[in-house]
Coordinates of C-alpha atoms in Angstrom, one line a residue:
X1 CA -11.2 -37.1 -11.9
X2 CA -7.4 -37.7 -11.4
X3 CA -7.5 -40.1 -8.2
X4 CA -5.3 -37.7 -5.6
X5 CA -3.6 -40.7 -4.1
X6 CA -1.4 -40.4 -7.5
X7 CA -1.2 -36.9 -7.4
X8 CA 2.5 -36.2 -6.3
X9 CA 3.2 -34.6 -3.3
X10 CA 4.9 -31.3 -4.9
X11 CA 1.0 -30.9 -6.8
X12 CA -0.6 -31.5 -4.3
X13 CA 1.2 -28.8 -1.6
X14 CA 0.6 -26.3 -4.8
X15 CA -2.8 -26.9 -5.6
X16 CA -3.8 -26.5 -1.9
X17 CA -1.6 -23.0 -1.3
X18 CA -3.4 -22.0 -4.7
X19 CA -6.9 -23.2 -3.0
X20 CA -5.9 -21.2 -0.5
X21 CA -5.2 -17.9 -3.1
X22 CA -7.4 -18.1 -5.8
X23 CA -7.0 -14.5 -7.0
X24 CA -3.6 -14.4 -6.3
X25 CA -0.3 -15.5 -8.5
X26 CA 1.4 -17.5 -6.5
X27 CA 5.0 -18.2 -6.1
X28 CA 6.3 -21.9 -5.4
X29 CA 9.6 -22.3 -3.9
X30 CA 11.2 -25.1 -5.6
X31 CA 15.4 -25.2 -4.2
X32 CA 16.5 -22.1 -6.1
X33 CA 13.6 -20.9 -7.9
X34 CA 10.1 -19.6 -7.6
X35 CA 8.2 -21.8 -10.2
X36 CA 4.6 -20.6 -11.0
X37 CA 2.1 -23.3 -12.8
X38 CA -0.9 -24.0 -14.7
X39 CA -2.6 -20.3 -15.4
X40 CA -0.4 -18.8 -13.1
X41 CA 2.6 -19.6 -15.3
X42 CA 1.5 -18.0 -18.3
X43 CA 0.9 -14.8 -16.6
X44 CA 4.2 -14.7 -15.2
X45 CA 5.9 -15.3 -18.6
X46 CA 3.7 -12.9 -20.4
X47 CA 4.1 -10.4 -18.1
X48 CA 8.0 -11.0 -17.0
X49 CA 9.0 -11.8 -20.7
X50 CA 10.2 -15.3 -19.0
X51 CA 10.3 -19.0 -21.6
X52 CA 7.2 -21.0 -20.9
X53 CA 8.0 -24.6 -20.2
X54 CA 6.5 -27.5 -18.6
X55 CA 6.9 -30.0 -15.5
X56 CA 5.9 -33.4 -15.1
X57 CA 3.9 -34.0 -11.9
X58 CA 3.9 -37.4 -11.9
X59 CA 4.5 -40.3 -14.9
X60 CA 1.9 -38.8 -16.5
X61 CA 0.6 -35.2 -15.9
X62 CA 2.7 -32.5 -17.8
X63 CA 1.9 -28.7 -16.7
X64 CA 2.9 -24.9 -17.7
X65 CA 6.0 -23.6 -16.1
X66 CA 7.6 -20.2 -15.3
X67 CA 10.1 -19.6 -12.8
X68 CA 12.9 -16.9 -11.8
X69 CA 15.7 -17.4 -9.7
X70 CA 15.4 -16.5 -5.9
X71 CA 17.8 -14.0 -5.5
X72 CA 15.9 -11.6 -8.4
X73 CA 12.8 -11.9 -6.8
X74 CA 12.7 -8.4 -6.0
X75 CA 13.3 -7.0 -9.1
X76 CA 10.8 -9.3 -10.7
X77 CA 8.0 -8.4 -7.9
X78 CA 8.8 -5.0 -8.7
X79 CA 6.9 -5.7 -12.1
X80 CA 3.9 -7.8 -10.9
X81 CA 3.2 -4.9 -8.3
X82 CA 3.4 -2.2 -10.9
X83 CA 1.0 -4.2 -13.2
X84 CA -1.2 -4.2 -10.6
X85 CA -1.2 -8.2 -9.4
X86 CA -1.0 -9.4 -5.9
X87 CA 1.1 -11.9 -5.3
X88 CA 1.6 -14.8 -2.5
X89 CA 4.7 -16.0 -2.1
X90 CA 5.3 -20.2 -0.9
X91 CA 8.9 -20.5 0.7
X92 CA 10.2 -23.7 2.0
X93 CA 10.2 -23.8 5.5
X94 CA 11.9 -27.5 5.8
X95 CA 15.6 -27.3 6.4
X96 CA 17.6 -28.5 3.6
X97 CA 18.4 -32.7 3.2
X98 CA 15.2 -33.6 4.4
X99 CA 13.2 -35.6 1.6
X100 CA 9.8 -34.4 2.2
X101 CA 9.5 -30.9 2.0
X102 CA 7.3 -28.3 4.2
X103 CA 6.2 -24.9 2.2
X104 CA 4.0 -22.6 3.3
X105 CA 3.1 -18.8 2.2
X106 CA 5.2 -16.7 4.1
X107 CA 3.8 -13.5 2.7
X108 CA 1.5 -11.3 0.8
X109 CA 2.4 -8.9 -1.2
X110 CA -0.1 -6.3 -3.0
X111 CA 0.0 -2.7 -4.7
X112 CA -1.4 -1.4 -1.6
X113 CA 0.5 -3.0 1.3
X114 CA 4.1 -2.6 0.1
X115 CA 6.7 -2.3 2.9
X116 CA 10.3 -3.3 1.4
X117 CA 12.3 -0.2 0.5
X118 CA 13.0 -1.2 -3.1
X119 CA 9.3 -1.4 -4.0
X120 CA 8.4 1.8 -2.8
X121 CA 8.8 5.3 -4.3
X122 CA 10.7 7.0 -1.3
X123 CA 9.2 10.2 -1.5
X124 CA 5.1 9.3 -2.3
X125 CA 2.9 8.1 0.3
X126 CA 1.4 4.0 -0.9
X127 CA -2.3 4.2 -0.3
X128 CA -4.6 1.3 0.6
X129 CA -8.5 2.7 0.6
X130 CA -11.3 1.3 1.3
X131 CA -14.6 2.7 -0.6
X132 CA -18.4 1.6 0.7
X133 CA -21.6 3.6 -1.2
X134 CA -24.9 3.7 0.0
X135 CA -27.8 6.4 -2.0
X136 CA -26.2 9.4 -2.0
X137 CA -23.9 9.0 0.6
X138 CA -20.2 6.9 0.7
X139 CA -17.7 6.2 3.0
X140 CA -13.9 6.1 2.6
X141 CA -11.2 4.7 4.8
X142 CA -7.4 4.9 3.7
X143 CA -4.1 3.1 5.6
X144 CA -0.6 4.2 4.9
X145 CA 0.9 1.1 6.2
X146 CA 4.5 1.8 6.1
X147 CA 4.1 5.0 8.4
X148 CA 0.7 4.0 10.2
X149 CA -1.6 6.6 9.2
X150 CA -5.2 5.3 9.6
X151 CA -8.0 7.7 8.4
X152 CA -11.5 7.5 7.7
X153 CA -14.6 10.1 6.5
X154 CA -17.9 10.3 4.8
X155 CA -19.1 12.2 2.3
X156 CA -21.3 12.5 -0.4
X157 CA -20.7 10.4 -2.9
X158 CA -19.4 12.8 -5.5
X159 CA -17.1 14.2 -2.5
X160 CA -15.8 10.9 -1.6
X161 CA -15.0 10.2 -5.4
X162 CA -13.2 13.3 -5.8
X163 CA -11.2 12.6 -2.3
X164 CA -9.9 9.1 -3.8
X165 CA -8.5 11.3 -7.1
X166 CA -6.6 13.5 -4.8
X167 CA -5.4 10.0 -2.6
X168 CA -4.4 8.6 -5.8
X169 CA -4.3 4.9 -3.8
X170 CA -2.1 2.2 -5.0
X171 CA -5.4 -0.5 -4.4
X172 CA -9.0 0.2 -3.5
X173 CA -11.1 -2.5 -1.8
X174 CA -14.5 -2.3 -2.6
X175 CA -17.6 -4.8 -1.7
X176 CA -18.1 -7.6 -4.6
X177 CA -21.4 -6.9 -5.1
X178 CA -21.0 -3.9 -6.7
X179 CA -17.2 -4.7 -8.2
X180 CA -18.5 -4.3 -12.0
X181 CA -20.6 -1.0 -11.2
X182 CA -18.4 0.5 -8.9
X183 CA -15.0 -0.9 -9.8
X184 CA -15.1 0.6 -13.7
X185 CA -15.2 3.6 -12.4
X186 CA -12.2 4.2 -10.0
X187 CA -9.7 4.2 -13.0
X188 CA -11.3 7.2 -14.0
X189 CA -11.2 9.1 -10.7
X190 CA -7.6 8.0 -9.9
X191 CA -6.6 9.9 -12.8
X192 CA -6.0 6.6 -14.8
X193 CA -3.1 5.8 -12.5
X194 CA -3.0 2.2 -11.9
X195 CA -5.0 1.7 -9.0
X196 CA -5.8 -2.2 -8.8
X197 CA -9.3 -2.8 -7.5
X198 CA -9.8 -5.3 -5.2
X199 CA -13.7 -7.0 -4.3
X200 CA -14.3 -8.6 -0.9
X201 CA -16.9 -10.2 0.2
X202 CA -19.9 -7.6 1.8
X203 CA -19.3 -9.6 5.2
X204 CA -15.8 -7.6 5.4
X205 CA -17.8 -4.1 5.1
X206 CA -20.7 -5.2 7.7
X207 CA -21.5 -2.8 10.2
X208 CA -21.3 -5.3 13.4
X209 CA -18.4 -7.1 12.2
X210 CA -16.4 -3.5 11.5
X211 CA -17.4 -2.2 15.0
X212 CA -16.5 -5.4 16.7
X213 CA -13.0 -5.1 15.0
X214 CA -12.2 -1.9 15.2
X215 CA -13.1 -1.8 18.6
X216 CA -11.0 -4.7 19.4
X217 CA -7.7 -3.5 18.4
X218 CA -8.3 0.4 19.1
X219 CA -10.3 -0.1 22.4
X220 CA -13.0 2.5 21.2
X221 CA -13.9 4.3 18.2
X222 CA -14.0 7.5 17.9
X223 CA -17.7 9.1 18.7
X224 CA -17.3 11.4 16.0
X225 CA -16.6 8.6 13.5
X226 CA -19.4 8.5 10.7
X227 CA -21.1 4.9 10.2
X228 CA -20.3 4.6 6.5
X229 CA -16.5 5.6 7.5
X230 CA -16.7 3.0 10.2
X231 CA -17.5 0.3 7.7
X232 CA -14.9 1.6 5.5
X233 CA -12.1 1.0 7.8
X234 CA -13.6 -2.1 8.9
X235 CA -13.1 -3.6 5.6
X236 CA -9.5 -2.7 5.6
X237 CA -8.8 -4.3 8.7
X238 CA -10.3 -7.1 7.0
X239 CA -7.9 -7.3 4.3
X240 CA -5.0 -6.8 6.8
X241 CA -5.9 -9.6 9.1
X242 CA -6.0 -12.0 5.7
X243 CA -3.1 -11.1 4.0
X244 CA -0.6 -8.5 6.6
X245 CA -1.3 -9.9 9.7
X246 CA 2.1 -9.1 11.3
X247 CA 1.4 -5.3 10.3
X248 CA -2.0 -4.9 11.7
X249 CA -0.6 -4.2 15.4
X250 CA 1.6 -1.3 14.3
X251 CA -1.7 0.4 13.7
X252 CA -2.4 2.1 16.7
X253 CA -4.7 4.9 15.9
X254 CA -7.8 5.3 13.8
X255 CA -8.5 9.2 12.8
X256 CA -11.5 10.7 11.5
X257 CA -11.4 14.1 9.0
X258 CA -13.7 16.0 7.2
X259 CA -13.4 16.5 3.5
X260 CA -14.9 20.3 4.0
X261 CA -12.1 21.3 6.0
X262 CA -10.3 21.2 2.3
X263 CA -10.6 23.0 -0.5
X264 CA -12.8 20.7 -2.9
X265 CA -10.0 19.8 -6.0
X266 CA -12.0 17.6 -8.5
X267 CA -10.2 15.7 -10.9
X268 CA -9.9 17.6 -14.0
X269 CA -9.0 21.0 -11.8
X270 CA -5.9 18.7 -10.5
X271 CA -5.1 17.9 -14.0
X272 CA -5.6 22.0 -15.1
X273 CA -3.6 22.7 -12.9
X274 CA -0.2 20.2 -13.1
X275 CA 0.0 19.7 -9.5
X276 CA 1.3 16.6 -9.3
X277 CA 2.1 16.0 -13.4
X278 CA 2.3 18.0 -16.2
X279 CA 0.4 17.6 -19.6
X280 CA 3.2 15.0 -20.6
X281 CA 2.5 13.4 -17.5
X282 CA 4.9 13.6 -16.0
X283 CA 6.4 15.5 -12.5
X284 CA 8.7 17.5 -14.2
X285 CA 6.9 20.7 -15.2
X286 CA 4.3 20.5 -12.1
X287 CA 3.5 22.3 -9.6
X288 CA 5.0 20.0 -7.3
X289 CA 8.5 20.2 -9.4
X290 CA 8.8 23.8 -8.6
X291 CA 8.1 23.6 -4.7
X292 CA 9.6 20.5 -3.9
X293 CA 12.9 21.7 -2.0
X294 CA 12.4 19.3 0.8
X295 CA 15.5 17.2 2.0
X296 CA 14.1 14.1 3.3
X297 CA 11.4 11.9 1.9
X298 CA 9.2 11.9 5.0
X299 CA 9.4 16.1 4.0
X300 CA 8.9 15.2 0.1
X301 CA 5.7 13.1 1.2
X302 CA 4.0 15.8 4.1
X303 CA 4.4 18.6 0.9
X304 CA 2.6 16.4 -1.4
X305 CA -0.2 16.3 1.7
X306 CA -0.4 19.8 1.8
X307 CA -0.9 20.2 -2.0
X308 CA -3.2 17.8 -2.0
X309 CA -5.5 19.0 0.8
X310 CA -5.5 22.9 0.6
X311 CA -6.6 24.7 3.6
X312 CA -9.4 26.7 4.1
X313 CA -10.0 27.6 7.8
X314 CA -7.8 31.0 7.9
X315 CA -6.7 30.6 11.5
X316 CA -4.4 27.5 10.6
X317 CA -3.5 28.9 7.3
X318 CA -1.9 32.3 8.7
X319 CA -0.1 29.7 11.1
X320 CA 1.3 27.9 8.5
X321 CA 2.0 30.9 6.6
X322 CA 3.6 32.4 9.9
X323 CA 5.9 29.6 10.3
X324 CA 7.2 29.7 6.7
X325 CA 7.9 33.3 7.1
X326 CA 10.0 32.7 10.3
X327 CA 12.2 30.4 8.5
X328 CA 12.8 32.4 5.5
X329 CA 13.9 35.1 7.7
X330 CA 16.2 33.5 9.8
X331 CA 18.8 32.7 7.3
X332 CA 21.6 31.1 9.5
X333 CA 19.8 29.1 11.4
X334 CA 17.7 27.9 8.2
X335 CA 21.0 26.9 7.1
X336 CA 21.9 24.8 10.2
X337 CA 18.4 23.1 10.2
X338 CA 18.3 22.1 6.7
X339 CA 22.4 21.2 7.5
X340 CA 20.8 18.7 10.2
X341 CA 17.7 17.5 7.9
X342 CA 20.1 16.3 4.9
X343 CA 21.2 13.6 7.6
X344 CA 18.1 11.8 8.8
X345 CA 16.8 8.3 7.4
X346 CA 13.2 7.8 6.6
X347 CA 12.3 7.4 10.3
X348 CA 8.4 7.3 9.6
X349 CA 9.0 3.9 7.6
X350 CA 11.9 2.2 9.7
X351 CA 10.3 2.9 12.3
X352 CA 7.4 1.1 11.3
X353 CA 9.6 -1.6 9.7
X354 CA 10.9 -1.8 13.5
X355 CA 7.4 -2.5 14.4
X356 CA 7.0 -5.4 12.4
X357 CA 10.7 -6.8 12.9
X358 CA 11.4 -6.6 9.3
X359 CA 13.9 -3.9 9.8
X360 CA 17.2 -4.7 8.5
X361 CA 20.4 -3.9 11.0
X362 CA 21.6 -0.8 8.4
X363 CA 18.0 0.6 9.1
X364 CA 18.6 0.3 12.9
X365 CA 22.0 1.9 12.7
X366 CA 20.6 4.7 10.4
X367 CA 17.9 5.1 13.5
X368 CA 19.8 5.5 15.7
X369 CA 22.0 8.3 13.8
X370 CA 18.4 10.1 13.5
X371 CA 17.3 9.7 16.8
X372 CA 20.6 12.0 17.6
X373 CA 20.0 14.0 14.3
X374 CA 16.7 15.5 16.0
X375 CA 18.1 15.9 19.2
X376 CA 20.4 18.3 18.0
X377 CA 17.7 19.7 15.8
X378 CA 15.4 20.3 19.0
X379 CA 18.8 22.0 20.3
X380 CA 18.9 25.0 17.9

């Protein structure tokens, strides 16, 4: 064994970070560049397209290198994310001259907890969902964390499995001891969208551990909440406290639903049908093509909601029904409205970029416009 008193400070700041994130690729901040190493570093130039190099750590020790510059690490995460990897990134956090540098992971970034504009798709909702079977019977919790929708249910296991085709979640967590069984399977009932499947370990779905945290951070849970959904959402605080801990607070409710209040959509009906994607796969030709009129993406995102979940209690669907019918008949002022709507930011995901300070001072202008936008829209 190499003696670690010879190991290079550089190597040994990387292998601990890496300790750290076994599962993750992870991004070194060296002056201009994020290097990756070892395994890590053929990934990224597979993946990337990048040359494969090597460094010396040391006199002696020569290792893999792939690196891309700072300023394109948006564009390059991009990539990673749509592959499907998680990634940590290691800035350093010592200001510039000193000799000994300080680095430390300053943030996570996975398929399923994407917050910076330019990896989203404006106008689709970025699931994170949590999936926990036991017999016949499973439970599924799901986090939109850009806009703070929380949500959790239990089903029967066929239900739940039909519920995360219609979700279509960016990453499903799932308990490791099952990951090969269970895991295999969700490609299959996401419609063979990439959904990246994440195992933790089956302390993050325990039912103490989930009603201890839950009820930490909400006060209470909600009586009506089924045990199986509890767990569920347990585990995705879990995941949220490891790897978004700054976004956890701007969850600030919990909400159970019942998959019967829905029309039951399995997957192959949603395909039948081009809903969401034609035969070619793709939106053009669907269902959702044809409707989509909306102006704004929060709009864009609460049709695709509707479409996904249709009602079946008639009471709320003559309401719904009713409202449309208003609008279409009061052409002026439909004008004016949609006049108004044209001008409003994507105030569900500033807002909840405001939440976790990450919002840039564009986003707080563009507020601010929108906060006077729906004033006057509450005025017509």
């Amino acid at each position: 064994m190499r003696d670690p008193h010879l190991t290079p400070p550089l190597r040994r700041q990387y292998l601990e970070i890496k300790r750290r994130y076994p599962d993750m690729l992870v991004l070194f901040q060296v002056g201009d560049f994020f290097e990756a190493f070892d395994e890590d570093a053929l990934t990224l130039s597979r993946e990337l397209g990048l040359v494969l190099t090597t460094k010396y750590m040391g006199k002696t020790l020569r290792v893999p290198l792939a690196g891309i510059p700072v300023v394109s690490l948006t564009h390059h995460l991009s990539k990673l994310i749509q592959k499907g990897y998680k990634v940590a990134i290691c800035e350093q956090l010592t200001p510039p001259g000193r000799r000994l540098i300080h680095r430390d992971v300053t943030r996570v970034v996975t398929p399923g907890t994407l917050t910076e504009p330019a990896l989203l798709e404006e106008r689709a909702s970025n699931y994170l969902a949590s999936f926990l079977a036991e017999g016949a019977r499973a439970g599924l919790a799901v986090v939109e964390i850009t806009t703070g929708e929380f949500a959790a249910t239990e089903a029967a296991r066929e239900r739940v499995w039909e519920e995360l085709t219609r979700l279509g979640p960016a990453e499903v967590l799932i308990p490791r001891s099952v990951a090969e069984t269970e895991g295999a399977k969700i490609p299959a009932f996401t419609l063979g969208r990439a959904a990246t499947v994440t195992p933790l370990e089956d302390e993050a779905f325990a039912a103490d551990l989930s009603r201890r945290t839950l009820g930490e951070h909400f006060g209470a849970i909600p009586p009506q909440m089924p045990p199986l959904a509890i767990r569920a959402a347990g585990a995705i605080m879990y995941y949220l406290r490891q790897t978004q801990p700054r976004l956890v607070e701007q969850l600030d409710r919990l909400s159970p639903y019942a998959l019967d209040a829905f029309m039951a959509l399995d997957p192959h009906t949603i395909a039948h049908l081009e809903i969401f994607h034609s035969r070619a796969g793709t939106v053009e030709g669907s269902l959702l093509a044809v409707l989509d009129r909306t102006l704004t993406p929060m709009g864009s995102r609460r049709l695709k909601q509707w479409l996904r979940y249709p009602l079946v209690d008639l009471t709320a669907l003559c309401a719904r029904q009713e409202a449309v019918q208003w609008f279409l008949e009061q052409e002026p002022l439909r004008r004016e409205f949609r006049a108004h709507l044209g001008q409003l930011a994507d105030v569900e995901r500033v807002i909840g970029r405001v939440k976790s300070g990450s919002a840039t001072p564009r986003e707080v202008v563009a507020l601010g416009r929108s906060a006077r936008t729906i004033s006057a829209l509450r005025a017509l």
